[in-house]
Backbone as CSV, one residue per row, in Angstrom:
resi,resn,N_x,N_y,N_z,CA_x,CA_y,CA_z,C_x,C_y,C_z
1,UNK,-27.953,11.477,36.224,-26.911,11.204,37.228,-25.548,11.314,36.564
2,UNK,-24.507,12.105,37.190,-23.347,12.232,36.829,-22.520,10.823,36.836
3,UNK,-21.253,10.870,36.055,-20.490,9.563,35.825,-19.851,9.565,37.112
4,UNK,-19.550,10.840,37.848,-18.704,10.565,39.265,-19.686,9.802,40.314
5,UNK,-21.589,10.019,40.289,-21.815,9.680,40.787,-22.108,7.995,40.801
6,UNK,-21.649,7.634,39.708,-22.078,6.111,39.328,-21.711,5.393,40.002
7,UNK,-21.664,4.003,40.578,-21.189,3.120,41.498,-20.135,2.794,40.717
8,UNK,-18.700,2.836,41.371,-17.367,1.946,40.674,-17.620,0.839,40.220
9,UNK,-17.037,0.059,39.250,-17.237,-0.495,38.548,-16.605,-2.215,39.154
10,UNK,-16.939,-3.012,39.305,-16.604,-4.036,40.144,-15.112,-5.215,39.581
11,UNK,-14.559,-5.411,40.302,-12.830,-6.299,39.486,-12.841,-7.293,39.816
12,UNK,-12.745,-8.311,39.150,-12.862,-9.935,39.360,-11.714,-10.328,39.440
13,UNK,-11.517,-11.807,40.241,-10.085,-12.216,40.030,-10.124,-13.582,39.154
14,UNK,-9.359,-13.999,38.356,-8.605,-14.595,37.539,-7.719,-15.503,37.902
15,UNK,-8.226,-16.729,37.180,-7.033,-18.220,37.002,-5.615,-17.084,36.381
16,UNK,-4.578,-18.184,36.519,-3.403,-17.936,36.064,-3.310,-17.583,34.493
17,UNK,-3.683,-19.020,33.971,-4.038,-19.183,32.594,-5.353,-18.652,32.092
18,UNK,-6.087,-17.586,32.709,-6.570,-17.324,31.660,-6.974,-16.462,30.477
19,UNK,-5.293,-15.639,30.811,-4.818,-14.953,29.418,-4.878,-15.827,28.181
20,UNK,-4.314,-17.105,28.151,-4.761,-17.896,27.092,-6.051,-18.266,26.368
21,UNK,-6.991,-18.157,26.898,-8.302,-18.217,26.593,-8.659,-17.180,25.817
22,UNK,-8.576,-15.839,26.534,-8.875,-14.545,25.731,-8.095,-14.643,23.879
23,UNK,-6.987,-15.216,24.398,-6.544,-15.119,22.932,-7.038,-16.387,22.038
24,UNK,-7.743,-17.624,22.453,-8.951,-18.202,21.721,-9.442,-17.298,21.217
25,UNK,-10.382,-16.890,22.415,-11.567,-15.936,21.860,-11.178,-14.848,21.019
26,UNK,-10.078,-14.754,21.016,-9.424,-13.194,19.787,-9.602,-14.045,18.753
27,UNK,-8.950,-15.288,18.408,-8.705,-15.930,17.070,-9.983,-16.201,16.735
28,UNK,-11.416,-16.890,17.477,-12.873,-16.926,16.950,-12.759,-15.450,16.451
29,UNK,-12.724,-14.407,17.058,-13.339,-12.885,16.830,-12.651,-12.980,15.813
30,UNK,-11.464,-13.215,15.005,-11.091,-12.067,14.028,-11.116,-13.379,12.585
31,UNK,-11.222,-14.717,13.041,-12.277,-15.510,11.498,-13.685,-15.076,11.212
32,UNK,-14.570,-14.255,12.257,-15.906,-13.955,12.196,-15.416,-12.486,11.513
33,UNK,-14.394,-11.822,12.119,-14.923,-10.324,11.595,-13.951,-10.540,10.080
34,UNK,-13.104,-11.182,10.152,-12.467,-11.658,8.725,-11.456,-10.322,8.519
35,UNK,-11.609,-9.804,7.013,-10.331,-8.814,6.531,-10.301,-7.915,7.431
36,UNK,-11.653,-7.540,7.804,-11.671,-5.962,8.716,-10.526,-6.126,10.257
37,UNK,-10.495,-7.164,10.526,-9.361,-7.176,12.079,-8.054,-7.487,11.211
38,UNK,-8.221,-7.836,10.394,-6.720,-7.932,9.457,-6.077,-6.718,9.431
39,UNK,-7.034,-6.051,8.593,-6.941,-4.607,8.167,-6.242,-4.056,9.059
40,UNK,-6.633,-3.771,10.525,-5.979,-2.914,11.492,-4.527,-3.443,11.657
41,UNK,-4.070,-4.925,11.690,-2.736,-5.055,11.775,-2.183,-4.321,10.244
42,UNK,-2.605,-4.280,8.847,-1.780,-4.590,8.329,-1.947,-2.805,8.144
43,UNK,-2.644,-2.303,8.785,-2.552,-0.242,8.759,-1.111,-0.428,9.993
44,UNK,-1.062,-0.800,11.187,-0.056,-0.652,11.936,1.270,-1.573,11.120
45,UNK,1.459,-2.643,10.680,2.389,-2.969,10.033,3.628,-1.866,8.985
46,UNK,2.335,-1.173,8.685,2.324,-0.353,6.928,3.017,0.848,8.073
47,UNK,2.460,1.609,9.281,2.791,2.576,9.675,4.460,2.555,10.592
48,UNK,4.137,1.144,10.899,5.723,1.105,11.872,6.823,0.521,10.654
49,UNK,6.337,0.349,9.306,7.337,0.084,8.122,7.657,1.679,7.529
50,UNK,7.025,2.573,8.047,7.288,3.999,7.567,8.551,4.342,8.738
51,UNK,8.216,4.276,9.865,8.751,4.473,10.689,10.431,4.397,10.433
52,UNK,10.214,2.710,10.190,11.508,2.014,10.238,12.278,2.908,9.069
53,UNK,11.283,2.810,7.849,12.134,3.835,6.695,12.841,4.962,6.754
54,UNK,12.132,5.946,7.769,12.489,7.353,8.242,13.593,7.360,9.187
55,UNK,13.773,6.326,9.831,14.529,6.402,11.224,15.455,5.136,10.871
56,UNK,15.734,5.034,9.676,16.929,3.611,9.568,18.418,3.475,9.727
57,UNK,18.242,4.775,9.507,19.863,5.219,9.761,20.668,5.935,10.915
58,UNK,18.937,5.654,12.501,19.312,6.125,13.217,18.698,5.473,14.568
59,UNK,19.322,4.359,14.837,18.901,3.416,15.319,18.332,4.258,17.026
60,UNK,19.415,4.855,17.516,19.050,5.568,18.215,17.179,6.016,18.462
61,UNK,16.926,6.705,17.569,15.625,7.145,17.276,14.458,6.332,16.995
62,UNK,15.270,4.967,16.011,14.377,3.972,15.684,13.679,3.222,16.766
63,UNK,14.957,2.768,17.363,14.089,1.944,18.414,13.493,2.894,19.981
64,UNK,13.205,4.029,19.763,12.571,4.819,20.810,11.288,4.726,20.003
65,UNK,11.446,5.020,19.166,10.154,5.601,17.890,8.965,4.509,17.997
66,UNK,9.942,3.180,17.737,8.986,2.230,17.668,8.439,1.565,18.850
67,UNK,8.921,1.475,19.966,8.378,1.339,21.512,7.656,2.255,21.648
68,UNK,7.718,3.594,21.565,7.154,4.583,21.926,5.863,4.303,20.789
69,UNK,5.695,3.692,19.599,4.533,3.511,18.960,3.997,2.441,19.768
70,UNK,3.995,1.770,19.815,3.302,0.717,21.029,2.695,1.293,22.136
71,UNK,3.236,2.341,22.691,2.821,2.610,23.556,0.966,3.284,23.631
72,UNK,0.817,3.607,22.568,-0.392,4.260,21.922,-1.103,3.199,21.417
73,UNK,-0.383,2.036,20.984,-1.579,0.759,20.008,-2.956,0.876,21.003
74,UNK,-2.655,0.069,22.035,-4.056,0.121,23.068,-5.451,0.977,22.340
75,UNK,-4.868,2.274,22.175,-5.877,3.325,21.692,-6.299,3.272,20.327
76,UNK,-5.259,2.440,19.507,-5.247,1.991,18.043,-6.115,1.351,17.980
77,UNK,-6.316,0.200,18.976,-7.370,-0.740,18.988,-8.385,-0.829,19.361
78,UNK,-9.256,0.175,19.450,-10.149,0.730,20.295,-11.375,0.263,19.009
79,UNK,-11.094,0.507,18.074,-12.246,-0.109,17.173,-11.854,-1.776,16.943
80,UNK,-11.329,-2.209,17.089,-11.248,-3.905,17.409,-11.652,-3.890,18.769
81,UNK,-12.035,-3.725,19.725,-12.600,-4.028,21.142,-14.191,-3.466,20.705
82,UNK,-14.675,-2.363,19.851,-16.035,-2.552,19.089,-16.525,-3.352,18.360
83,UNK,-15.794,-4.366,17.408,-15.752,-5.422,16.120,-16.368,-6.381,17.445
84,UNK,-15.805,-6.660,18.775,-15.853,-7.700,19.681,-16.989,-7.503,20.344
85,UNK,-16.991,-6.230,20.779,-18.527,-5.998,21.391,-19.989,-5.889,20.293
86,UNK,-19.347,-5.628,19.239,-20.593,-6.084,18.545,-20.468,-7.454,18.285
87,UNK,-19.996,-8.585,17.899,-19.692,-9.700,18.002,-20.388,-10.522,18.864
88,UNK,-20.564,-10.323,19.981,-20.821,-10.285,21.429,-22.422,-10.358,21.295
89,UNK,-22.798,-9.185,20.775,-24.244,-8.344,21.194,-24.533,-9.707,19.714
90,UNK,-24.100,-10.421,19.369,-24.907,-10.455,17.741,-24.491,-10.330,16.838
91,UNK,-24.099,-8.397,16.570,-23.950,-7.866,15.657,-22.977,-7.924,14.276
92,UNK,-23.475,-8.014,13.349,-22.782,-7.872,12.341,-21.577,-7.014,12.589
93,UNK,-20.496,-7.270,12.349,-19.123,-6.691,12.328,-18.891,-5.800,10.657
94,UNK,-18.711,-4.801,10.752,-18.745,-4.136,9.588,-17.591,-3.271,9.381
95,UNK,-17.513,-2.559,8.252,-15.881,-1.527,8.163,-17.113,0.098,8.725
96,UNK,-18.595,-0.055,8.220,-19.329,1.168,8.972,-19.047,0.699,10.657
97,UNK,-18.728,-0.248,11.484,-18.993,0.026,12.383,-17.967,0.552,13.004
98,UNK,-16.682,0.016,12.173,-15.127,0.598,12.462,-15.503,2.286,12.452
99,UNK,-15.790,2.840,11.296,-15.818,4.227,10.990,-16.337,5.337,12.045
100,UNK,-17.408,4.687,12.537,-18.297,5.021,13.355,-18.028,5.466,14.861
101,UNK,-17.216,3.942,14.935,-16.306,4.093,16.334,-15.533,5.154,16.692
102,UNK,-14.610,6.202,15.627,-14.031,6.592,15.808,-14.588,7.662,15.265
103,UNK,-15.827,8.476,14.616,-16.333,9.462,14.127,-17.440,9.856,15.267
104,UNK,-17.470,8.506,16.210,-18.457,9.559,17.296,-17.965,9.830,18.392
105,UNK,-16.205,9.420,18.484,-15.699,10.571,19.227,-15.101,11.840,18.834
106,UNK,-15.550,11.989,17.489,-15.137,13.224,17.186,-16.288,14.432,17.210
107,UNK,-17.194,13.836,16.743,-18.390,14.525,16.545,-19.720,14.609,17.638
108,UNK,-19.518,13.668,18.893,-20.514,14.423,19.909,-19.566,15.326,20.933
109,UNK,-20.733,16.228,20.933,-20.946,17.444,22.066,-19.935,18.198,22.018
110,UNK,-20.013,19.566,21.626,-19.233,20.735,21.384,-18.651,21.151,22.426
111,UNK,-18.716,21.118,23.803,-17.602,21.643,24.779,-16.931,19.596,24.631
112,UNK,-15.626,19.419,24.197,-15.648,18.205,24.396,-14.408,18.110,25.503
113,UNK,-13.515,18.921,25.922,-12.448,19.099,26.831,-12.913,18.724,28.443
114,UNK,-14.365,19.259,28.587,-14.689,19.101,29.525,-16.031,17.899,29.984
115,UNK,-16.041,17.506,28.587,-17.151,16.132,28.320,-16.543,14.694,28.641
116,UNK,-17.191,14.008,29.203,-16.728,12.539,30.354,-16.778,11.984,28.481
117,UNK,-17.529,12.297,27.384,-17.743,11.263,26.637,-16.163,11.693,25.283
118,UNK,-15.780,11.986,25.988,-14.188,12.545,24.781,-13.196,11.840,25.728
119,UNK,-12.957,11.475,26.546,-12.033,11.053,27.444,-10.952,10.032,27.127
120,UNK,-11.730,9.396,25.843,-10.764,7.908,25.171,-9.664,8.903,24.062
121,UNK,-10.189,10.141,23.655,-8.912,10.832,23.072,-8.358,11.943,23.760
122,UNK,-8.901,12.286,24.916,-7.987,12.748,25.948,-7.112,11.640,26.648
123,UNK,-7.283,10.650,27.187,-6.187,9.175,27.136,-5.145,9.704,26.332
124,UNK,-5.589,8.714,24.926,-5.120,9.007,23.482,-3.783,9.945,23.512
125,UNK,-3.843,11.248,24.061,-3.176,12.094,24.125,-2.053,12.355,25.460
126,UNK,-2.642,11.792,26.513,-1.471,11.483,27.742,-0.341,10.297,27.415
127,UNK,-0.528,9.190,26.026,-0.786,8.181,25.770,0.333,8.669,25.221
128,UNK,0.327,9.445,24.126,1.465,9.940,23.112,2.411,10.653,23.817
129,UNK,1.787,12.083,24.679,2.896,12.238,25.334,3.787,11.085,26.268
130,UNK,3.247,10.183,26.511,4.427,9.177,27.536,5.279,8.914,26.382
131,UNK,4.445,8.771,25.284,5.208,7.879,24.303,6.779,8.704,23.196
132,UNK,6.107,9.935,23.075,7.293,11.397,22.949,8.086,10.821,24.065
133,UNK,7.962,10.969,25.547,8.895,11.340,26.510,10.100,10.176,26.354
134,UNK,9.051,8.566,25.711,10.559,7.946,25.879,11.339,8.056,24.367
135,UNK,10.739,8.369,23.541,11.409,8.531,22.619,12.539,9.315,22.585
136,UNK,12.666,10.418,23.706,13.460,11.519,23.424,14.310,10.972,24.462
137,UNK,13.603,10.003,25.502,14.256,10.097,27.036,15.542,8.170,26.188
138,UNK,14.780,7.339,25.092,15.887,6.571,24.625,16.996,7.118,23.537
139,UNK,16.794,8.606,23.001,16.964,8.864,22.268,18.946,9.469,22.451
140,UNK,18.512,10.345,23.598,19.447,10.701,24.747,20.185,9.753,25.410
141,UNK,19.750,8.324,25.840,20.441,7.802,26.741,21.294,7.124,25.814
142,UNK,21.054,6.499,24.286,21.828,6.091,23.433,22.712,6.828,23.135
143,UNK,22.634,8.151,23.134,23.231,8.894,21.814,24.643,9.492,23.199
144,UNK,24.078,9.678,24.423,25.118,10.450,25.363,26.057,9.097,25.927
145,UNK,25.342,8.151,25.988,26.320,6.694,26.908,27.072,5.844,26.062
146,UNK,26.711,5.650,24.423,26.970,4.796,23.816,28.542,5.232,23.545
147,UNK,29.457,4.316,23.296,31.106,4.556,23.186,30.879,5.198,22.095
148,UNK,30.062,4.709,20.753,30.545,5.089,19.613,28.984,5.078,19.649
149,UNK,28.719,6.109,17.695,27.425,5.830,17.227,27.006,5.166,17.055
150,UNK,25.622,4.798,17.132,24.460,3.719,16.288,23.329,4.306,15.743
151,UNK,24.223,3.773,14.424,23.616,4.142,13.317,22.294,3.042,12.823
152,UNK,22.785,1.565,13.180,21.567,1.223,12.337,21.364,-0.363,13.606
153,UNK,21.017,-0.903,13.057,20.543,-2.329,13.996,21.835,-3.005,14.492
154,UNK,22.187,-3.450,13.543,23.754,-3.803,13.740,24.411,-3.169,14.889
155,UNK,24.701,-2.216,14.503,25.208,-1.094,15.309,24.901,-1.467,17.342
156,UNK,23.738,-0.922,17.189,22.946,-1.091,18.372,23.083,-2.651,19.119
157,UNK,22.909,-3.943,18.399,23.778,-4.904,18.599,24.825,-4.916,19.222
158,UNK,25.840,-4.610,18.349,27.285,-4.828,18.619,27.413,-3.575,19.921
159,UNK,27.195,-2.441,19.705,27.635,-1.546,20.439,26.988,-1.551,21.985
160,UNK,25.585,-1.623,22.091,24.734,-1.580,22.942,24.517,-2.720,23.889
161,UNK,24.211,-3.920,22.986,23.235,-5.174,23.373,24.499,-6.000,23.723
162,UNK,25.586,-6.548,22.768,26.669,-7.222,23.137,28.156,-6.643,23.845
163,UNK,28.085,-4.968,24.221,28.846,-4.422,24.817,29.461,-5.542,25.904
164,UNK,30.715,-5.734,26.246,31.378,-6.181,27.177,31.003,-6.081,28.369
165,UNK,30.485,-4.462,29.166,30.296,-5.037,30.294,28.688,-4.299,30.491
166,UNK,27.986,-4.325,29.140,26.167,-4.597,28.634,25.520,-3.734,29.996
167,UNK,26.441,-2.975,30.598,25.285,-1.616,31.976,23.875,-1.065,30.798
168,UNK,24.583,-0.364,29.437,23.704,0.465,28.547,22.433,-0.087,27.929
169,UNK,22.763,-1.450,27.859,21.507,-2.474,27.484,20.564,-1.971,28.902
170,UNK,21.420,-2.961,29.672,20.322,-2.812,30.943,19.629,-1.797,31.210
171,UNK,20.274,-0.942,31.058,19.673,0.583,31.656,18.505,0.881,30.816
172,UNK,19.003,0.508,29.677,17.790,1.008,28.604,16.626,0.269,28.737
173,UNK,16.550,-0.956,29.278,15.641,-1.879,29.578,14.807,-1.527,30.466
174,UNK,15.649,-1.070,31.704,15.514,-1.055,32.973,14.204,0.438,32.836
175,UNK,14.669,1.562,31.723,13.666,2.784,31.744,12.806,2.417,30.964
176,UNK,13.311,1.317,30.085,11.377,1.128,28.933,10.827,0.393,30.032
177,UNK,11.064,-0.460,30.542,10.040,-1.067,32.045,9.496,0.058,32.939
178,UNK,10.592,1.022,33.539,9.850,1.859,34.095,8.684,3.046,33.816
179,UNK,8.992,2.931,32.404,7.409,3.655,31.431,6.894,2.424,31.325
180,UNK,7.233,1.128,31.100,5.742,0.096,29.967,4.763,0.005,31.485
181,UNK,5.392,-0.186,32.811,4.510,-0.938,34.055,3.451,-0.270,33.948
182,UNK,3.582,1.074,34.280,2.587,1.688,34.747,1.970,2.358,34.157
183,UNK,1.666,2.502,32.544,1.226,2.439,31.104,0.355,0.762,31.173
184,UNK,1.017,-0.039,31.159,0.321,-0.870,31.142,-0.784,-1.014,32.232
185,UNK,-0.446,-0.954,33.169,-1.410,-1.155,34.958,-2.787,0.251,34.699
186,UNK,-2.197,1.213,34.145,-3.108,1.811,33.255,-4.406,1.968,32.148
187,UNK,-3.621,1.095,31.302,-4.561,1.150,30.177,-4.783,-0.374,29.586
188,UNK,-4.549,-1.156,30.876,-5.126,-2.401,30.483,-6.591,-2.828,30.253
189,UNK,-6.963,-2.000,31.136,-8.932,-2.743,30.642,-9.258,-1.305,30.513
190,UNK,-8.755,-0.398,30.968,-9.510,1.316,30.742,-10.082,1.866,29.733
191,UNK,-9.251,1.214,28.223,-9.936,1.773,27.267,-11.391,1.137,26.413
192,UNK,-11.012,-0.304,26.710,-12.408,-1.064,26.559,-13.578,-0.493,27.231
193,UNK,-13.620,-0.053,28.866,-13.944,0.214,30.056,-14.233,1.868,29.406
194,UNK,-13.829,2.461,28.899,-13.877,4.368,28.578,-14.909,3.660,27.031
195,UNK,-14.762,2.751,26.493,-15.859,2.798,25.338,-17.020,2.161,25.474
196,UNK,-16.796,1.385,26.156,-18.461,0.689,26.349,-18.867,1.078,27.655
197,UNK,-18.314,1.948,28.430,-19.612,2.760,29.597,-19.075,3.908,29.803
198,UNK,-20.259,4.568,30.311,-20.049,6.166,30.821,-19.372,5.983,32.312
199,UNK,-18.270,6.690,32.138,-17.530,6.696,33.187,-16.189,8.067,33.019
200,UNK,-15.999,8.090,34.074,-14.598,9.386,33.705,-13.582,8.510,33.398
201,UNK,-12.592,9.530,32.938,-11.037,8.932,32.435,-10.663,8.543,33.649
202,UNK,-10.463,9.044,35.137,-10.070,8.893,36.609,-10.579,7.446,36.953
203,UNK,-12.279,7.271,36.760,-12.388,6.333,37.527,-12.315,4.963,36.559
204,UNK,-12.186,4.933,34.909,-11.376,3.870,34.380,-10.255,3.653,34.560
205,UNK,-9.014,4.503,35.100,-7.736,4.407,35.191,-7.436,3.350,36.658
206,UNK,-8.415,4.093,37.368,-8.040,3.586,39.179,-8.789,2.101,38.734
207,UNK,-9.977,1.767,37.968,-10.351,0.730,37.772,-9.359,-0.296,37.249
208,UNK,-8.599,0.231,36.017,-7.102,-0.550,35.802,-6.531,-1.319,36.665
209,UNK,-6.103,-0.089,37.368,-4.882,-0.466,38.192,-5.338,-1.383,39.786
210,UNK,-6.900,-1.134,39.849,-7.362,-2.509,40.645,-7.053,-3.601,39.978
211,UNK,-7.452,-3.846,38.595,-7.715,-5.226,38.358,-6.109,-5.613,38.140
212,UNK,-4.692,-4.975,38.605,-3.379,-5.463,38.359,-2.815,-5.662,39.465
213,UNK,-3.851,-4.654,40.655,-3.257,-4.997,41.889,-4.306,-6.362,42.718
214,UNK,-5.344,-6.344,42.068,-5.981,-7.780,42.606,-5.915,-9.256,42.253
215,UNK,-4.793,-8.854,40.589,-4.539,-10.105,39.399,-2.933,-10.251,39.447
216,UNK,-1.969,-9.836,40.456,-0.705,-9.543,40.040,0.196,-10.566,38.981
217,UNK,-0.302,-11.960,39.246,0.410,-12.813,38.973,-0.475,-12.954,37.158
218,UNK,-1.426,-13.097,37.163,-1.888,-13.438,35.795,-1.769,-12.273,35.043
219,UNK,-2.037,-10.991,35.367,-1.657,-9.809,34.404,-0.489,-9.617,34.293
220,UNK,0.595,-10.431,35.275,1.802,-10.235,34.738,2.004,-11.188,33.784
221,UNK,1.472,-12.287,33.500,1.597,-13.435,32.404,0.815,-12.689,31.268
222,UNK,-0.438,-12.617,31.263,-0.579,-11.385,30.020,0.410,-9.991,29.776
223,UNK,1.071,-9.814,30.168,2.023,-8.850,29.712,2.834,-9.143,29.413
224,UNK,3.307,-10.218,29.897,4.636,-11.082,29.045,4.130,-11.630,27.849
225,UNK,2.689,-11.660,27.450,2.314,-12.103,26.073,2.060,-11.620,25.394
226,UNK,1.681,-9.845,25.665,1.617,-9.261,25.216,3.168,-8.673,24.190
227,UNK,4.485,-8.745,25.276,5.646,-8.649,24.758,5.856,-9.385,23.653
228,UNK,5.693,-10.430,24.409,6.151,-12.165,23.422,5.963,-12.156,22.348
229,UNK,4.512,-11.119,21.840,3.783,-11.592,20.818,4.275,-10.449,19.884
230,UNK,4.425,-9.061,20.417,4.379,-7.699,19.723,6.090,-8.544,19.245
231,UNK,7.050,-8.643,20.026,8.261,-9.027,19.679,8.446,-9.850,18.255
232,UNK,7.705,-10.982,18.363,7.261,-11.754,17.587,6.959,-11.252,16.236
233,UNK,6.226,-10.379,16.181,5.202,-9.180,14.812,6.144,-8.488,14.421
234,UNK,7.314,-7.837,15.070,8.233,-6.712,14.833,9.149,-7.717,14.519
235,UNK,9.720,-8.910,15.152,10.908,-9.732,14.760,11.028,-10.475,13.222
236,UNK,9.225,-10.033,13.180,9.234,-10.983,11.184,9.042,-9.686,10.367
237,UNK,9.931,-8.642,10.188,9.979,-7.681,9.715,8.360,-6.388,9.725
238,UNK,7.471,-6.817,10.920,6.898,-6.212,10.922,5.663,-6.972,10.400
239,UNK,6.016,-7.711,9.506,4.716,-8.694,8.860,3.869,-9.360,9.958
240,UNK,4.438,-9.948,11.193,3.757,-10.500,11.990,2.765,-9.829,12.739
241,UNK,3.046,-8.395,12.591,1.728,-7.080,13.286,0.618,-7.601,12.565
242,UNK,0.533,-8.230,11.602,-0.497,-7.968,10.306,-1.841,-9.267,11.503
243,UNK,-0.813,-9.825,12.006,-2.353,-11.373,12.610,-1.642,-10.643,14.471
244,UNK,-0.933,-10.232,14.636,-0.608,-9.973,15.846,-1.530,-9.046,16.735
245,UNK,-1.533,-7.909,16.090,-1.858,-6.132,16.150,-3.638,-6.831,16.569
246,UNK,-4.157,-7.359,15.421,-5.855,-7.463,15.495,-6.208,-8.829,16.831
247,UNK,-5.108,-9.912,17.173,-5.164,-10.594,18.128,-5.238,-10.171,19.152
248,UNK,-4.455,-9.254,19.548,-4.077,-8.685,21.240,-5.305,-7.732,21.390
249,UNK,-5.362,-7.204,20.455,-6.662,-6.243,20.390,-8.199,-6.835,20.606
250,UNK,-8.722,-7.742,20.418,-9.872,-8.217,20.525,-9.377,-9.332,21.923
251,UNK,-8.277,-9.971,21.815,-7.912,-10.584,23.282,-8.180,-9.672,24.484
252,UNK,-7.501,-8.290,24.493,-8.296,-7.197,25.254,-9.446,-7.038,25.385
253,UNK,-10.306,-7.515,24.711,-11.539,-6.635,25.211,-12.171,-7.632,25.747
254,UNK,-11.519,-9.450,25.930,-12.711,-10.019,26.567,-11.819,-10.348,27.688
255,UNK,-10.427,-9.145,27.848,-9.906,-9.543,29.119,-10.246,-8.486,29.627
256,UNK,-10.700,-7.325,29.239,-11.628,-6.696,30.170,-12.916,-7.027,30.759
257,UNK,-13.532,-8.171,29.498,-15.032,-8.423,30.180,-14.866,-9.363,31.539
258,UNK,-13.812,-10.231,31.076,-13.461,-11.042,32.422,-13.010,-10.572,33.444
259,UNK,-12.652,-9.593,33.501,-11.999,-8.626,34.763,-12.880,-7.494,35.359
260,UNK,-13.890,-7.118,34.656,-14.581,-5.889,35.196,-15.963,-6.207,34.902
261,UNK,-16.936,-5.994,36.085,-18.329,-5.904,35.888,-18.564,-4.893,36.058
262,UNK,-19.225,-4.246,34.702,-19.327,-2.361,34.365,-20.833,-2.762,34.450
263,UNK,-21.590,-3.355,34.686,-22.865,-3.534,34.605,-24.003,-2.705,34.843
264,UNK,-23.406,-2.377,36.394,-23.947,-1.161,37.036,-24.200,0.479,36.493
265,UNK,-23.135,0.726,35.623,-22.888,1.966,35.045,-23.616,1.711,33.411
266,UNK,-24.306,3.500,33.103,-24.650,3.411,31.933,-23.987,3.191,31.022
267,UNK,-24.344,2.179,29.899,-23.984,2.069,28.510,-23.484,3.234,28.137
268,UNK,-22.073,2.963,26.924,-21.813,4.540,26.392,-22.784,5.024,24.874
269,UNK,-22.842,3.568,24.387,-24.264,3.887,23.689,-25.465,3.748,23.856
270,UNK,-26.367,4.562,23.997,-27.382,4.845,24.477,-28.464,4.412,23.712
271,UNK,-28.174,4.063,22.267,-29.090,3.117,21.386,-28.979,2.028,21.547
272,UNK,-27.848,1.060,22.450,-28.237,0.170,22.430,-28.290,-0.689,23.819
273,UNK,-29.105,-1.416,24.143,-28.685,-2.154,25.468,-27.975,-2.805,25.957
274,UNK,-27.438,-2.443,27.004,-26.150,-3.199,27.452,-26.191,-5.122,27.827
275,UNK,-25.130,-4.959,27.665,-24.874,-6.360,27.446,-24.757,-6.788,28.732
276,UNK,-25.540,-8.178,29.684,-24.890,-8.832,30.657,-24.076,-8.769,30.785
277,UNK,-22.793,-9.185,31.528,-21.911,-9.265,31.900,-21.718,-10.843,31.764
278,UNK,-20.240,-11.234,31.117,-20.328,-13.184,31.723,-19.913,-13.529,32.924
């Protein structure tokens, strides 16, 4: 049976609070899986500290660069939402199971463009392009509106953020919201949802954006924690990605289990049996 023909996948609704819970259950998940959920913050830490290096003298670029890297984490974390589902099942949490995660979407089935089971790096790739578009689209709005250059943080501060009559702040705000909403309403449970069942990229996406239009008020409180927290990781020079990056990431995947009963639809691994649903 084809993945189009599978029964949609079912969306639960949700207390207010209980984005807070998930991030319990992140902090159990990542003392059980130990260095390995570390690890992934302190690879994104290490990569948005390159960033910052390359782009320091051009604040302009910097801070597109680095929103626009966020915009892709979701997909970063795609082997921390495996660490959880094996967690889950039992399973030993391993750095083979990390490897694995991401070597068997490279390596099944040779037409893979047109394969339902490649779809988490076809995402992956709509994912980056949003994430190019604002880079170039903050890159422009700084560099054409701003009175003078900004060159570095400071800069962007004084010139941008504390401007007198602050339209250029707003505006700039006003377009990273109008990319983060619907990026987020997107790829909030989809990619958990694209790895642990067979399903198309289409009908995880529309599955998303049910569980934001049936949760409005609590997925908007998880997204403000999601901010709160990434802000937080980037505001301690990046060091805070290191417990941040592996939190939100395993917090995802049991705010997908709480939001979606995929039950109905086949497992994406086929060696192993799917898990109840809670």
């Amino acid at each position: 049976m084809s993945a189009s023909s599978d029964p949609a996948p079912l969306v639960r609704t949700i207390t207010l609070m209980q984005p807070l819970t998930w991030l319990v259950l992140a902090w159990r998940d990542m003392a059980r899986a130990g260095w390995i959920s570390f690890a992934h913050g302190l690879v994104l830490a290490v990569l948005g500290g390159l960033i910052m290096w390359g782009a320091h003298d051009r604040f302009w670029l910097l801070a597109g660069a680095l929103s626009g890297f966020l915009v892709v984490a979701p997909v970063l974390a795609t082997s921390l939402y495996a660490l959880s589902r094996a967690l889950e099942r039992g399973e030993e949490p391993s750095l083979d199971l990390v490897l694995k995660t991401w070597w068997n979407w490279q390596q099944s089935h040779v037409d893979k463009w047109s394969s339902p089971y490649w779809c988490l790096v076809q995402f992956g790739l709509l994912l980056a392009l949003a994430a190019t578009g604002w880079v170039l689209t903050s890159a422009a709005l700084i560099t054409l509106l701003a009175p003078e250059p900004v060159h570095t943080p400071i800069d962007f501060l004084r010139i941008v953020v504390a401007a007198p009559q602050g339209w250029l702040f707003e505006l700039w705000l006003a377009m990273g919201a109008l990319l983060a909403a619907p990026i987020f309403a997107s790829s909030v449970v989809s990619i958990p949802l694209l790895l642990d069942r067979r399903i198309t990229l289409l009908q995880a996406v529309l599955t998303s954006w049910r569980t934001v239009l049936d949760n409005p008020v609590p997925m908007a409180v998880w997204a403000a924690l999601i901010a709160g927290f990434t802000l937080l990781g980037m505001g301690s020079f990046l060091m805070g990605l290191i417990a941040v990056m592996p939190m939100l990431g395993h917090a995802s995947w049991h705010a997908y289990r709480d939001l979606v009963d995929a039950s109905a639809l086949p497992a994406r691994d086929a060696s192993v049996a799917p898990v109840q649903v809670r």
